[in-house]
PDB file of C-alpha atoms and ligand atoms in Angstrom:
ATOM      1  CA  MET A   1      31.468-210.959 -79.769  1.00  0.00           C
ATOM      2  CA  HIS A   2      32.667-211.628 -83.287  1.00  0.00           C
ATOM      3  CA  GLU A   3      31.043-208.453 -84.680  1.00  0.00           C
ATOM      4  CA  LEU A   4      32.578-206.201 -82.103  1.00  0.00           C
ATOM      5  CA  SER A   5      36.151-207.284 -82.729  1.00  0.00           C
ATOM      6  CA  ILE A   6      35.633-206.898 -86.510  1.00  0.00           C
ATOM      7  CA  MET A   7      34.152-203.476 -86.030  1.00  0.00           C
ATOM      8  CA  LEU A   8      37.093-202.363 -83.875  1.00  0.00           C
ATOM      9  CA  GLU A   9      39.343-203.351 -86.786  1.00  0.00           C
ATOM     10  CA  ILE A  10      37.170-201.375 -89.213  1.00  0.00           C
ATOM     11  CA  VAL A  11      37.290-198.368 -86.952  1.00  0.00           C
ATOM     12  CA  LYS A  12      41.103-198.613 -86.830  1.00  0.00           C
ATOM     13  CA  THR A  13      41.234-198.740 -90.634  1.00  0.00           C
ATOM     14  CA  VAL A  14      38.921-195.720 -90.933  1.00  0.00           C
ATOM     15  CA  GLU A  15      41.025-193.774 -88.403  1.00  0.00           C
ATOM     16  CA  GLN A  16      44.200-194.512 -90.303  1.00  0.00           C
ATOM     17  CA  SER A  17      42.797-193.476 -93.669  1.00  0.00           C
ATOM     18  CA  ALA A  18      41.204-190.390 -92.111  1.00  0.00           C
ATOM     19  CA  ALA A  19      44.556-189.400 -90.623  1.00  0.00           C
ATOM     20  CA  GLU A  20      46.307-189.976 -93.984  1.00  0.00           C
ATOM     21  CA  ASN A  21      43.763-187.889 -95.802  1.00  0.00           C
ATOM     22  CA  GLU A  22      43.476-185.299 -93.071  1.00  0.00           C
ATOM     23  CA  VAL A  23      39.783-185.910 -92.657  1.00  0.00           C
ATOM     24  CA  SER A  24      38.108-185.070 -89.365  1.00  0.00           C
ATOM     25  CA  ASN A  25      34.446-184.457 -90.164  1.00  0.00           C
ATOM     26  CA  ILE A  26      33.029-187.794 -90.919  1.00  0.00           C
ATOM     27  CA  GLU A  27      29.231-188.009 -91.195  1.00  0.00           C
ATOM     28  CA  THR A  28      28.504-191.568 -92.292  1.00  0.00           C
ATOM     29  CA  LEU A  29      30.360-194.824 -92.636  1.00  0.00           C
ATOM     30  CA  VAL A  30      29.066-197.063 -95.419  1.00  0.00           C
ATOM     31  CA  LEU A  31      29.781-200.743 -95.225  1.00  0.00           C
ATOM     32  CA  GLN A  32      29.127-203.458 -97.829  1.00  0.00           C
ATOM     33  CA  ILE A  33      28.172-206.827 -96.531  1.00  0.00           C
ATOM     34  CA  GLY A  34      27.666-209.864 -98.757  1.00  0.00           C
ATOM     35  CA  GLU A  35      24.560-212.025 -98.278  1.00  0.00           C
ATOM     36  CA  LEU A  36      26.834-215.019 -97.492  1.00  0.00           C
ATOM     37  CA  SER A  37      29.237-213.105 -95.243  1.00  0.00           C
ATOM     38  CA  SER A  38      29.408-214.347 -91.657  1.00  0.00           C
ATOM     39  CA  MET A  39      28.641-210.743 -90.502  1.00  0.00           C
ATOM     40  CA  ILE A  40      25.158-210.125 -89.362  1.00  0.00           C
ATOM     41  CA  PRO A  41      24.034-206.531 -90.121  1.00  0.00           C
ATOM     42  CA  LYS A  42      21.746-206.325 -87.091  1.00  0.00           C
ATOM     43  CA  PHE A  43      24.653-207.170 -84.791  1.00  0.00           C
ATOM     44  CA  ILE A  44      26.940-204.728 -86.584  1.00  0.00           C
ATOM     45  CA  GLU A  45      24.433-201.965 -85.971  1.00  0.00           C
ATOM     46  CA  GLU A  46      24.130-203.022 -82.341  1.00  0.00           C
ATOM     47  CA  VAL A  47      27.841-202.903 -81.630  1.00  0.00           C
ATOM     48  CA  TYR A  48      28.535-199.773 -83.682  1.00  0.00           C
ATOM     49  CA  PRO A  49      28.001-197.233 -80.943  1.00  0.00           C
ATOM     50  CA  ALA A  50      30.279-199.083 -78.574  1.00  0.00           C
ATOM     51  CA  ALA A  51      32.917-199.702 -81.199  1.00  0.00           C
ATOM     52  CA  VAL A  52      33.207-196.024 -82.167  1.00  0.00           C
ATOM     53  CA  THR A  53      33.078-194.458 -78.647  1.00  0.00           C
ATOM     54  CA  GLY A  54      36.144-192.260 -78.181  1.00  0.00           C
ATOM     55  CA  THR A  55      37.152-192.486 -81.875  1.00  0.00           C
ATOM     56  CA  ILE A  56      36.894-190.192 -84.839  1.00  0.00           C
ATOM     57  CA  LEU A  57      33.657-192.084 -85.732  1.00  0.00           C
ATOM     58  CA  GLU A  58      31.897-191.286 -82.474  1.00  0.00           C
ATOM     59  CA  GLY A  59      28.411-189.893 -83.262  1.00  0.00           C
ATOM     60  CA  THR A  60      28.551-190.813 -86.943  1.00  0.00           C
ATOM     61  CA  LYS A  61      25.907-192.747 -88.794  1.00  0.00           C
ATOM     62  CA  LEU A  62      26.338-196.270 -90.069  1.00  0.00           C
ATOM     63  CA  GLU A  63      24.913-197.431 -93.295  1.00  0.00           C
ATOM     64  CA  ILE A  64      24.948-201.057 -94.460  1.00  0.00           C
ATOM     65  CA  GLU A  65      24.599-202.027 -98.017  1.00  0.00           C
ATOM     66  CA  MET A  66      23.751-205.687 -98.672  1.00  0.00           C
ATOM     67  CA  LEU A  67      25.322-207.370-101.672  1.00  0.00           C
ATOM     68  CA  PRO A  68      23.425-210.297-103.143  1.00  0.00           C
ATOM     69  CA  ALA A  69      25.024-213.733-103.473  1.00  0.00           C
ATOM     70  CA  ILE A  70      25.482-214.050-107.217  1.00  0.00           C
ATOM     71  CA  ALA A  71      26.766-217.243-108.701  1.00  0.00           C
ATOM     72  CA  ARG A  72      27.490-218.487-112.209  1.00  0.00           C
ATOM     73  CA  CYS A  73      26.646-221.974-113.317  1.00  0.00           C
ATOM     74  CA  ASN A  74      29.688-223.850-114.610  1.00  0.00           C
ATOM     75  CA  ALA A  75      27.547-225.938-116.981  1.00  0.00           C
ATOM     76  CA  CYS A  76      25.452-223.329-118.772  1.00  0.00           C
ATOM     77  CA  GLY A  77      26.947-219.981-117.680  1.00  0.00           C
ATOM     78  CA  LYS A  78      23.720-218.570-116.232  1.00  0.00           C
ATOM     79  CA  THR A  79      24.152-216.128-113.353  1.00  0.00           C
ATOM     80  CA  PHE A  80      21.603-216.185-110.548  1.00  0.00           C
ATOM     81  CA  ASN A  81      21.048-215.540-106.915  1.00  0.00           C
ATOM     82  CA  ALA A  82      22.625-218.466-105.074  1.00  0.00           C
ATOM     83  CA  VAL A  83      20.566-217.986-101.982  1.00  0.00           C
ATOM     84  CA  ALA A  84      17.233-217.637-103.701  1.00  0.00           C
ATOM     85  CA  TYR A  85      17.820-220.780-105.754  1.00  0.00           C
ATOM     86  CA  LYS A  86      19.551-222.672-102.926  1.00  0.00           C
ATOM     87  CA  GLY A  87      22.723-223.213-104.935  1.00  0.00           C
ATOM     88  CA  ILE A  88      21.015-224.951-107.890  1.00  0.00           C
ATOM     89  CA  CYS A  89      21.017-223.459-111.354  1.00  0.00           C
ATOM     90  CA  PRO A  90      17.455-222.490-112.313  1.00  0.00           C
ATOM     91  CA  GLU A  91      18.330-222.954-116.026  1.00  0.00           C
ATOM     92  CA  CYS A  92      19.826-226.450-116.136  1.00  0.00           C
ATOM     93  CA  GLY A  93      19.742-227.786-112.591  1.00  0.00           C
ATOM     94  CA  GLY A  94      23.546-227.696-112.319  1.00  0.00           C
ATOM     95  CA  LYS A  95      25.159-227.610-108.911  1.00  0.00           C
ATOM     96  CA  GLU A  96      28.662-226.640-109.925  1.00  0.00           C
ATOM     97  CA  LEU A  97      28.807-222.959-109.323  1.00  0.00           C
ATOM     98  CA  LYS A  98      31.310-220.182-109.077  1.00  0.00           C
ATOM     99  CA  LEU A  99      30.410-217.586-106.560  1.00  0.00           C
ATOM    100  CA  LEU A 100      30.838-214.114-108.031  1.00  0.00           C
ATOM    101  CA  SER A 101      29.781-212.070-105.031  1.00  0.00           C
ATOM    102  CA  GLY A 102      28.215-212.473-101.647  1.00  0.00           C
ATOM    103  CA  ARG A 103      31.119-212.896 -99.260  1.00  0.00           C
ATOM    104  CA  GLU A 104      32.192-209.282 -99.104  1.00  0.00           C
ATOM    105  CA  PHE A 105      32.808-207.266 -96.047  1.00  0.00           C
ATOM    106  CA  ASN A 106      34.128-203.861 -97.141  1.00  0.00           C
ATOM    107  CA  ILE A 107      34.279-200.251 -96.257  1.00  0.00           C
ATOM    108  CA  LYS A 108      32.478-198.862 -99.242  1.00  0.00           C
ATOM    109  CA  GLU A 109      32.584-195.169 -98.460  1.00  0.00           C
ATOM    110  CA  ILE A 110      33.480-192.665 -95.758  1.00  0.00           C
ATOM    111  CA  VAL A 111      31.108-189.738 -96.168  1.00  0.00           C
ATOM    112  CA  VAL A 112      32.453-186.453 -94.871  1.00  0.00           C
ATOM    113  CA  THR A 113      30.454-183.305 -94.181  1.00  0.00           C
TER     114      THR A 113
HETATM  115 ZN1   ZN B 201      23.126-224.012-115.428  1.00  0.00          ZN
END
């Protein structure tokens, strides 16, 4: 499964940075997922327990923060939610957009006790 292999990578990254920072008491892992990312939060949550078994993250909580798909219209400069408006500028009807956010998949925070 796509999500599982990605989560195994995330776990590796967290273990590395935990080792570098001599952190061992992680409580929660916070991920940021863009609305237009190919990652599906529900699947991430499902594979999390399996992905963290036997790692420093075993038994920790997972929090997912969704980031909206924000775009700016090239014609009039208005920023709006690209998903809600289906990629069409609500101000001028323009379809030339620059996506400002929405494709993220980041480790936002590692919360330690
Ligand atoms: Zn516009």
